[in-house]
Coordinates of C-alpha atoms in Angstrom, one line a residue:
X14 CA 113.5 175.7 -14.7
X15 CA 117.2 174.9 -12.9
X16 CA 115.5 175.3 -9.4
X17 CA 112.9 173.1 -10.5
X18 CA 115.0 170.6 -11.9
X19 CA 117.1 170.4 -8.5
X20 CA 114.2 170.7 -6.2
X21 CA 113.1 167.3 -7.9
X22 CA 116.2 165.6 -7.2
X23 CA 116.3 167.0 -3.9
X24 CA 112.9 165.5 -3.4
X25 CA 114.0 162.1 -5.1
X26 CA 117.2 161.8 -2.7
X27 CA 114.9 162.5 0.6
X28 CA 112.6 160.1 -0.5
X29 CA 115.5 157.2 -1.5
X30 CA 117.0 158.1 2.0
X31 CA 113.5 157.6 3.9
X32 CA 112.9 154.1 2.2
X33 CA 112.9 150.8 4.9
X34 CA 116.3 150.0 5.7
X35 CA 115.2 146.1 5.4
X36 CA 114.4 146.5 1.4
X37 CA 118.1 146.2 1.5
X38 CA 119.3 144.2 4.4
X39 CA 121.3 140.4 3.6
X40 CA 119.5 137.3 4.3
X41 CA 120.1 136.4 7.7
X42 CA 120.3 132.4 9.5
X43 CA 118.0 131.9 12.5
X44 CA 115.3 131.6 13.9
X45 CA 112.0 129.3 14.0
X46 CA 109.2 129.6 11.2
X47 CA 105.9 129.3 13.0
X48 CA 103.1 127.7 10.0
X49 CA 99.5 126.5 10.8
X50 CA 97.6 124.9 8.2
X51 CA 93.7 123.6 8.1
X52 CA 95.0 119.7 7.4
X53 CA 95.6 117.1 9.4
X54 CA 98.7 114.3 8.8
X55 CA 98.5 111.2 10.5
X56 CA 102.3 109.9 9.6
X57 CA 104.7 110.9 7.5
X58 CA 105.4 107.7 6.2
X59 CA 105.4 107.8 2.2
X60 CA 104.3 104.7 2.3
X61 CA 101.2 105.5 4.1
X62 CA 98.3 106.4 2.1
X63 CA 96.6 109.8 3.6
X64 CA 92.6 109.3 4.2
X65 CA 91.5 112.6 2.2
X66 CA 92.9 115.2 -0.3
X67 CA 93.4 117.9 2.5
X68 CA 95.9 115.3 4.6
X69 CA 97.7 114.4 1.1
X70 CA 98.2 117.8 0.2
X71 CA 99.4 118.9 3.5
X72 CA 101.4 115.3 3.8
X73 CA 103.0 116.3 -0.2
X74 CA 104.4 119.7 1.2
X75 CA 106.2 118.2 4.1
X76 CA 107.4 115.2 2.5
X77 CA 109.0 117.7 -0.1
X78 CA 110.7 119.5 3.3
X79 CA 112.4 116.4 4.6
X80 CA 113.0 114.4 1.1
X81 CA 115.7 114.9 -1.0
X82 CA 113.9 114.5 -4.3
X83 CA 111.4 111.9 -5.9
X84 CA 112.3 108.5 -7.6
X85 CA 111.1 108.1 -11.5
X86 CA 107.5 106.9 -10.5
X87 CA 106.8 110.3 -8.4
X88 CA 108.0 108.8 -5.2
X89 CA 110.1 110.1 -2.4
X90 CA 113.2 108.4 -2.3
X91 CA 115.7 109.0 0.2
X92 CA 116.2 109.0 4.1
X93 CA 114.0 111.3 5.8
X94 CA 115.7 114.0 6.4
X95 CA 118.1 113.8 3.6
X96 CA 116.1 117.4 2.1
X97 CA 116.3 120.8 3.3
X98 CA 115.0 119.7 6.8
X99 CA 114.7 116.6 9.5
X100 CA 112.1 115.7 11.5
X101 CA 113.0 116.3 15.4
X102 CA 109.0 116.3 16.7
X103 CA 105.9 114.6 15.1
X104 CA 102.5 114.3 17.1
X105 CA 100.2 113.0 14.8
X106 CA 97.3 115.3 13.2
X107 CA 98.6 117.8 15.4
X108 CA 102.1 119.2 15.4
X109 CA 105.2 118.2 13.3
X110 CA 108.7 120.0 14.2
X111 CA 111.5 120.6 11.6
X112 CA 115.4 121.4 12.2
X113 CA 117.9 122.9 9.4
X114 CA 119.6 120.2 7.4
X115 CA 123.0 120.9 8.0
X116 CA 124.4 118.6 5.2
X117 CA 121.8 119.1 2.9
X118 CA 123.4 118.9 -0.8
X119 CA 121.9 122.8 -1.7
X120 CA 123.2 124.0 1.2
X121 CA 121.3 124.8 5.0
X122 CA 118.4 126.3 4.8
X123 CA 118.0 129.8 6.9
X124 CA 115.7 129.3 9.7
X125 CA 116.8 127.2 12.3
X126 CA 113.6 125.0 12.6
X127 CA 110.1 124.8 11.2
X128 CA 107.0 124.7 13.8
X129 CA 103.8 123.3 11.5
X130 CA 100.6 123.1 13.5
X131 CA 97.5 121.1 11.9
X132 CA 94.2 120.9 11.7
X133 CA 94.0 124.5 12.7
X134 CA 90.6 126.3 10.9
X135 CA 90.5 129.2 9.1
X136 CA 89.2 132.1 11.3
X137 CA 91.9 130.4 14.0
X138 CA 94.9 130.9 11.6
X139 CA 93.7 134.3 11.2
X140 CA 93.5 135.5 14.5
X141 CA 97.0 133.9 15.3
X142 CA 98.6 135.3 12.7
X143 CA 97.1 139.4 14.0
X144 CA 98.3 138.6 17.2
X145 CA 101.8 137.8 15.6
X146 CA 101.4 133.8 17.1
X147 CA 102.3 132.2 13.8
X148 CA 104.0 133.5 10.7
X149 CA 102.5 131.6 8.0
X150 CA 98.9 130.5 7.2
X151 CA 96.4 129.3 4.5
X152 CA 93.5 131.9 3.4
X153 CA 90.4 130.7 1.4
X154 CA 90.1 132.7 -1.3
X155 CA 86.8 134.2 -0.6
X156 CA 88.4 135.9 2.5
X157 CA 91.4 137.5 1.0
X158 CA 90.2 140.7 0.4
X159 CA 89.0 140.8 4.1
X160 CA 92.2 139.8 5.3
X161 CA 93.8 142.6 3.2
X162 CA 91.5 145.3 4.8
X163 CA 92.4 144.3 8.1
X164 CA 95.8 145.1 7.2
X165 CA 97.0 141.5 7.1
X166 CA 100.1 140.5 4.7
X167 CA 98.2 138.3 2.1
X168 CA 100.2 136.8 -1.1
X169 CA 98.4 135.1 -3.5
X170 CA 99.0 132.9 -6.6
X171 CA 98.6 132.6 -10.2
X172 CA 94.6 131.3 -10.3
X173 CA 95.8 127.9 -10.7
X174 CA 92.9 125.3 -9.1
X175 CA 89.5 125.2 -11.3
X176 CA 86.3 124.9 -9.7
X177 CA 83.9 123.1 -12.0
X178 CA 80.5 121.7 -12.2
X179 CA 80.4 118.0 -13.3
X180 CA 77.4 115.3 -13.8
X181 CA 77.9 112.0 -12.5
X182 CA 75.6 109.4 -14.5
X183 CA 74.0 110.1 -18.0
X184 CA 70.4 111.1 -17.2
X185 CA 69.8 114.5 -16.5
X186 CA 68.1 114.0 -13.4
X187 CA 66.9 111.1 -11.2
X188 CA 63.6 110.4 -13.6
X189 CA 65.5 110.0 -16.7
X190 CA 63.1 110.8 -20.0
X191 CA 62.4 108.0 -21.8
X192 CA 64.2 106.8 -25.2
X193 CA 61.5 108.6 -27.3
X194 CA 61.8 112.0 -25.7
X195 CA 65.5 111.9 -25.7
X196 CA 65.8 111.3 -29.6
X197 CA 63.2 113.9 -30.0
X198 CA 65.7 116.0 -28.2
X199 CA 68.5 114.5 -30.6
X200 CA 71.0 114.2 -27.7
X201 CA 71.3 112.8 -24.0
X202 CA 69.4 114.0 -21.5
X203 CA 72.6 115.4 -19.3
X204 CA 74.0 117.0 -22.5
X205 CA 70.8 119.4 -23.2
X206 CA 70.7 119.9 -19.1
X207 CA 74.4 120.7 -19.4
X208 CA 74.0 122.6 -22.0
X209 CA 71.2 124.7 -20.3
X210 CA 72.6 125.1 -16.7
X211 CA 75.7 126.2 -18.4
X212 CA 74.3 129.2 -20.1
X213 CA 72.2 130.0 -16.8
X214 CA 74.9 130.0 -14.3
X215 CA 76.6 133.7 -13.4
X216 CA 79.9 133.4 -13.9
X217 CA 80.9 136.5 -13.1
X218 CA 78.9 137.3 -10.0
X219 CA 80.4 133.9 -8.0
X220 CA 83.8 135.6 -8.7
X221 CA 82.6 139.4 -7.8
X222 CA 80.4 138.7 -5.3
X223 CA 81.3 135.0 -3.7
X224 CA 84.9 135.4 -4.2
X225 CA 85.2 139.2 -4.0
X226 CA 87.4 139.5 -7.1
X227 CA 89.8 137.4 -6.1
X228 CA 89.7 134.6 -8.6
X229 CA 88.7 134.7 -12.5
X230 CA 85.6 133.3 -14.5
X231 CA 86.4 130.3 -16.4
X232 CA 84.8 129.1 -19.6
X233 CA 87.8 126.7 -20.4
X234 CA 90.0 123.8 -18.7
X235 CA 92.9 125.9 -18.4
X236 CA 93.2 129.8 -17.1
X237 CA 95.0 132.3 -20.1
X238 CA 97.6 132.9 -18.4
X239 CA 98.9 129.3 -19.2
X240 CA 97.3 128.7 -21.9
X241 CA 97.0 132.0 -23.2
X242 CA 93.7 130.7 -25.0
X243 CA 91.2 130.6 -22.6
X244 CA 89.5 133.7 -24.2
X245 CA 88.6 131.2 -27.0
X246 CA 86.1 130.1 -24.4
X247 CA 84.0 133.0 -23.2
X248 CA 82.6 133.1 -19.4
X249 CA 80.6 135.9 -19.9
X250 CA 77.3 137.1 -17.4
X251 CA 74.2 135.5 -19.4
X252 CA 72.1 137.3 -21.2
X253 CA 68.2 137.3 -21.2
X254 CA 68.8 135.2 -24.6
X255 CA 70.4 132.9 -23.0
X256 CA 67.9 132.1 -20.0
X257 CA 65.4 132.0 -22.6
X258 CA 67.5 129.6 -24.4
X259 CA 68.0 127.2 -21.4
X260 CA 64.5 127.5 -20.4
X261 CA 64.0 126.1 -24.3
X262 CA 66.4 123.2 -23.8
X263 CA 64.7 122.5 -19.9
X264 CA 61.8 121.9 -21.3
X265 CA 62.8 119.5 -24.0
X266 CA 63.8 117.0 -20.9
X267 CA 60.7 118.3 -18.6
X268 CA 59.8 114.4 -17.7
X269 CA 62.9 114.3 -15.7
X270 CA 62.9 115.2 -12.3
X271 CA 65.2 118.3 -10.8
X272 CA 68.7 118.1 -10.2
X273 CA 70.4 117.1 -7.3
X274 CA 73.9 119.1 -6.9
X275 CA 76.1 117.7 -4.4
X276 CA 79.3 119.1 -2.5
X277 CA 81.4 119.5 -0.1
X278 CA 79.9 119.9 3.7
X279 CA 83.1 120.6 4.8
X280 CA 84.0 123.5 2.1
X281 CA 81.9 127.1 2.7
X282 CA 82.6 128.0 -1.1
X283 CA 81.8 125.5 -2.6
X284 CA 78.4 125.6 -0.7
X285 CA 78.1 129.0 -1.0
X286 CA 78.8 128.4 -4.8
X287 CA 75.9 125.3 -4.8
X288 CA 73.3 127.8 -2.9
X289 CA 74.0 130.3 -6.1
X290 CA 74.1 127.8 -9.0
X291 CA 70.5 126.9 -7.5
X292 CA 68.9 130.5 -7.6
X293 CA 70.5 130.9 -11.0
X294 CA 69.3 127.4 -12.5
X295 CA 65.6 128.6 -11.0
X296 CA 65.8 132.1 -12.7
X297 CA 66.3 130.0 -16.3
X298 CA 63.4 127.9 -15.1
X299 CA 65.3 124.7 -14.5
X300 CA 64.4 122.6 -11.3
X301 CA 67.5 121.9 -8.8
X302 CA 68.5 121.6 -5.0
X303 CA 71.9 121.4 -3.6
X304 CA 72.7 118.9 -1.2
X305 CA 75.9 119.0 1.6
X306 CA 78.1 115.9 1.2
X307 CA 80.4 114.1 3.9
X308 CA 83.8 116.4 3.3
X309 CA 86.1 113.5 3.2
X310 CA 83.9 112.0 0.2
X311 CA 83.8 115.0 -1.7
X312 CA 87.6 116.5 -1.3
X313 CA 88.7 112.9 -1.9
X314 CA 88.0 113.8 -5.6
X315 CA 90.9 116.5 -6.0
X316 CA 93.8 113.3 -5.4
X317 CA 94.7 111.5 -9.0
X318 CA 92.3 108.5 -9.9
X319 CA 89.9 109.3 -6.7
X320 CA 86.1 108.1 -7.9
X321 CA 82.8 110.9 -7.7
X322 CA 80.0 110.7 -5.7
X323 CA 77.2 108.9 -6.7
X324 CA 73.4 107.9 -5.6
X325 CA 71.3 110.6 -5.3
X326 CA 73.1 113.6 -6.8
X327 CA 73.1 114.6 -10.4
X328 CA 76.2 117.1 -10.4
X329 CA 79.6 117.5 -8.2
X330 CA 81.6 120.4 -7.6
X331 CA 84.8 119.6 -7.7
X332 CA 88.2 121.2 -7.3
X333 CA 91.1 120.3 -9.5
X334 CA 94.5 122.4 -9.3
X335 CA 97.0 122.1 -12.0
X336 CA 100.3 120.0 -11.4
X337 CA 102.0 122.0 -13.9
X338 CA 102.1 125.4 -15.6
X339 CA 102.8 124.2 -18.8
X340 CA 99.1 124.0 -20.3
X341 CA 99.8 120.1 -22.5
X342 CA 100.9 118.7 -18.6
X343 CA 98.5 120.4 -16.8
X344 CA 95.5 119.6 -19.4
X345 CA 96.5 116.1 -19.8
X346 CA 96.2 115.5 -16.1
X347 CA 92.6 117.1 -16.0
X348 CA 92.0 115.1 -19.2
X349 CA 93.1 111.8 -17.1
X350 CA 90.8 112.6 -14.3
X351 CA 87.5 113.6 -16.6
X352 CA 87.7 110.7 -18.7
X353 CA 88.1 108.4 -15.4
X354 CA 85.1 110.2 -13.9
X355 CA 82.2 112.6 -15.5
X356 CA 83.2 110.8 -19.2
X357 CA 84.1 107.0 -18.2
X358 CA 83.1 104.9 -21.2
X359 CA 83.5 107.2 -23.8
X360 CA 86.7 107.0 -25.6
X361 CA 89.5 109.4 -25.3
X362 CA 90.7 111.3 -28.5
X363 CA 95.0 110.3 -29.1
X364 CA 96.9 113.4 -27.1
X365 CA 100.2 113.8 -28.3
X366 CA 103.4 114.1 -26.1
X367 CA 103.7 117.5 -27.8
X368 CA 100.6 119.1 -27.9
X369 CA 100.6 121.8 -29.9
X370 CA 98.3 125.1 -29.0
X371 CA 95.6 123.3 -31.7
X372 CA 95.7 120.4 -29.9
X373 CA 95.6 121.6 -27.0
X374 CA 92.5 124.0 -27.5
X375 CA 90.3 120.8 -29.8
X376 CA 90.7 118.6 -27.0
X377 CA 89.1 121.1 -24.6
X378 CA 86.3 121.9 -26.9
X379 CA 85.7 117.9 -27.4
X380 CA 85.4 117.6 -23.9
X381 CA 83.1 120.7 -23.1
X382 CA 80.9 120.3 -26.1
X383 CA 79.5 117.1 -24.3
X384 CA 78.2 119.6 -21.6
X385 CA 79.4 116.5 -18.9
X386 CA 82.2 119.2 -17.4
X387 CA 80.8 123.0 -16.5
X388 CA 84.1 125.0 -15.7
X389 CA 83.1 127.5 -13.2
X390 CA 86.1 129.9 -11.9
X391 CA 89.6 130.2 -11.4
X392 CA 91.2 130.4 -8.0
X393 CA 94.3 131.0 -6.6
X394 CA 96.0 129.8 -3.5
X395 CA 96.6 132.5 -0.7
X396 CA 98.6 132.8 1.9
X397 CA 98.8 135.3 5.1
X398 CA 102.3 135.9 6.5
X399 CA 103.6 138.3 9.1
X400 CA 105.8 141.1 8.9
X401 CA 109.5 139.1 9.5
X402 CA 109.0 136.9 7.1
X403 CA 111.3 137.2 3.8
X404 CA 111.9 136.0 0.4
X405 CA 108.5 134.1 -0.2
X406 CA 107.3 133.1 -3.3
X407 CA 103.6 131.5 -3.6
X408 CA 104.4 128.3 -5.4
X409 CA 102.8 127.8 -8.7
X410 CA 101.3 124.5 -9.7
X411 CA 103.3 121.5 -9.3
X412 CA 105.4 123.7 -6.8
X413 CA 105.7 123.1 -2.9
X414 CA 106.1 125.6 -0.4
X415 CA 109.8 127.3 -0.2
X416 CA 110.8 127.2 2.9
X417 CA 114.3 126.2 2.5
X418 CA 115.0 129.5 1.2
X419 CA 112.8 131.7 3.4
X420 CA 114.8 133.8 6.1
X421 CA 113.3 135.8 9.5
X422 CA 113.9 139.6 9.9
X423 CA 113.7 140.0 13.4
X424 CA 114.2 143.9 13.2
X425 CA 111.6 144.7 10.8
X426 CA 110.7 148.7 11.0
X427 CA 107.0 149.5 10.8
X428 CA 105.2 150.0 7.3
X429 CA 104.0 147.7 4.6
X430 CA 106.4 145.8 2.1

């Protein structure tokens, strides 16, 4: 039992002594940080107003770089420059170049510079970053679990952005019913065609199958791990009770014509989302088509106060990420944006400054019993980096990208982190 016992530690010791010197180097200064992202800033201006949601996200993570902080309205304020980094290049939509802030108030960051290269697409990022040609890059979510099989450094977020399903005018297709068939109904036309698509659509499968588990099902406006209640709104497979229940509500709006589902051309989940939303609305018997929508239009959506599509289409996908992860900020945001949008005109129920989890969970229900908002799945935001780079954290909603306090290792041994 002795011999065992020391044979053990023995064992322990070799294995302590074998472990990558680098888990315990210092963080070191130098250095430049090579990132390529999919959007595209036209001026870093604050000022100027950025065309779509991609640019203002993009635009929001620099501008946190070269700020100091933001003024009470949200605003940068401040010189550029005056944050953790200045601005020594800029070639608009293309390339922006970023030196060390010697004087800045927390103290220099540790690279030397930051390289950002724009409008650079996904399978492009990719490839650069296996051929060690950038260090940091944006992964959709529905391609992490590749990117992990080929070996490639992927760090991923909290699911933190909800994909959802919205209608955009109160009829429930583009031949509304008339008044006598909807009080026969007892309730609106998009309310019983909510209420049926929701119970048809596959939850589950978009997240196994679309998103290859990476991602959760979402039945509520905020994921459990914020609000620790979303199991209080079950995203569950559906059941053959369920199709035969939508195919019950379907035909108490039959008059109407299908449904058009609109999104974004420039967005391959969210189309191939639309293309399974459509087989699974058929399987319940309900009549729908997705149609591709200029990606500008579409993505402008995600930025505070931006207006839907509207015309021909029926229902959106949209994508809303949360600016905080305290569940009363981040639902009163959503909140702002559904009652501006899918529920304009209909009155808003008092949310208090301190929501409470009650409050918080009855002001979801109001707004998902009107069947006007389909929450679809949680995603989260992923990021590929290569082998030198140290100390990164995926920032969380509200949070910007931490450069400032990322560092190089240039002598990196072989073998995974």
């Amino acid at each position: 039992m002795k011999l065992r016992l020391c044979l053990f530690l023995a064992a322990i010791s070799v294995a302590l002594a074998a472990a990558p010197a680098w888990t315990a180097r210092r963080p070191r200064y130098g250095g430049t940080l090579r990132v390529e992202i999919g959007g595209s800033v036209s001026s870093l201006d604050p000022d100027v107003t950025s065309a779509a949601a991609e640019e203002a996200a993009a635009k929001w993570q620099i501008d946190f770089l070269i700020f100091d902080h933001r003024d009470a309205d949200g605003d940068f304020a401040g010189a550029v420059g005056s944050g953790p980094f200045r601005v020594t290049a800029f070639e608009p939509r293309k390339r922006a170049t970023l030196a060390a802030n010697e004087e800045f108030r927390e103290g220099r960051p540790f690279v030397d510079a930051v390289e950002i290269a724009m409008g650079k697409g996904a399978h492009e990022q990719l490839v650069d970053l296996e051929l060690s040609k950038t260090d940091l890059v944006e992964i959709a979510p529905q391609d992490a679990r590749r990117a992990a099989e080929q070996r490639v450094r992927v760090s991923a977020s909290q699911p933190d952005e909800l994909l959802a399903l919205v209608f955009l005018s109160t009829n429930a297709g583009p031949n509304a019913p008339d008044k006598a068939s909807a009080r026969k109904a007892n309730r609106a036309p998009a309310q019983t065609a909510g209420q049926a698509l929701s119970l048809a659509i596959d939850r589950v499968a978009i997240v196994n199958f679309i998103l290859q588990k990476t991602g959760e099902a979402a039945g509520g406006l905020l994921p459990q791990w914020s609000s620790g209640t979303a199991f209080l709104f079950p995203a569950a497979a559906p059941t053959a009770g369920d199709l035969e229940h939508a195919k019950e509500l379907w035909k108490q709006i039959a008059p109407s014509g299908g449904l058009v589902l609109g999104y974004d051309s420039a967005d391959p989940l969210e189309q191939s989302v639309a293309e399974r939303i459509v087989v699974n609305a058929k399987e319940a018997g309900m009549a729908m088509s997705s149609q591709a929508i200029p990606g500008a239009s579409a993505r402008a959506e995600r930025s505070r106060g931006a207006g839907l599509q509207a015309g021909r289409l029926d229902l959106q996908l949209v994508r809303w990420r949360m600016t905080s992860p305290l569940p009363g900020v981040a639902l009163k945001d959503f909140l702002a944006r559904i009652y501006a949008g899918p529920l304009a005109g209909v009155e808003a129920a008092a949310f208090p400054e301190n929501a409470s989890p009650e409050d918080i969970y009855k002001q979801q229900r109001a707004v998902l019993n009107t069947y006007r908002v389909l929450p679809l799945v949680w995603l989260p935001q992923v990021y590929g980096l290569s082998a030198r780079v140290r100390n990164w954290k995926a920032p969380g909603p509200g949070e910007n990208w931490p450069l400032a306090d990322v560092w190089l290792d240039t002598e990196t041994p072989t073998g995974v982190q």
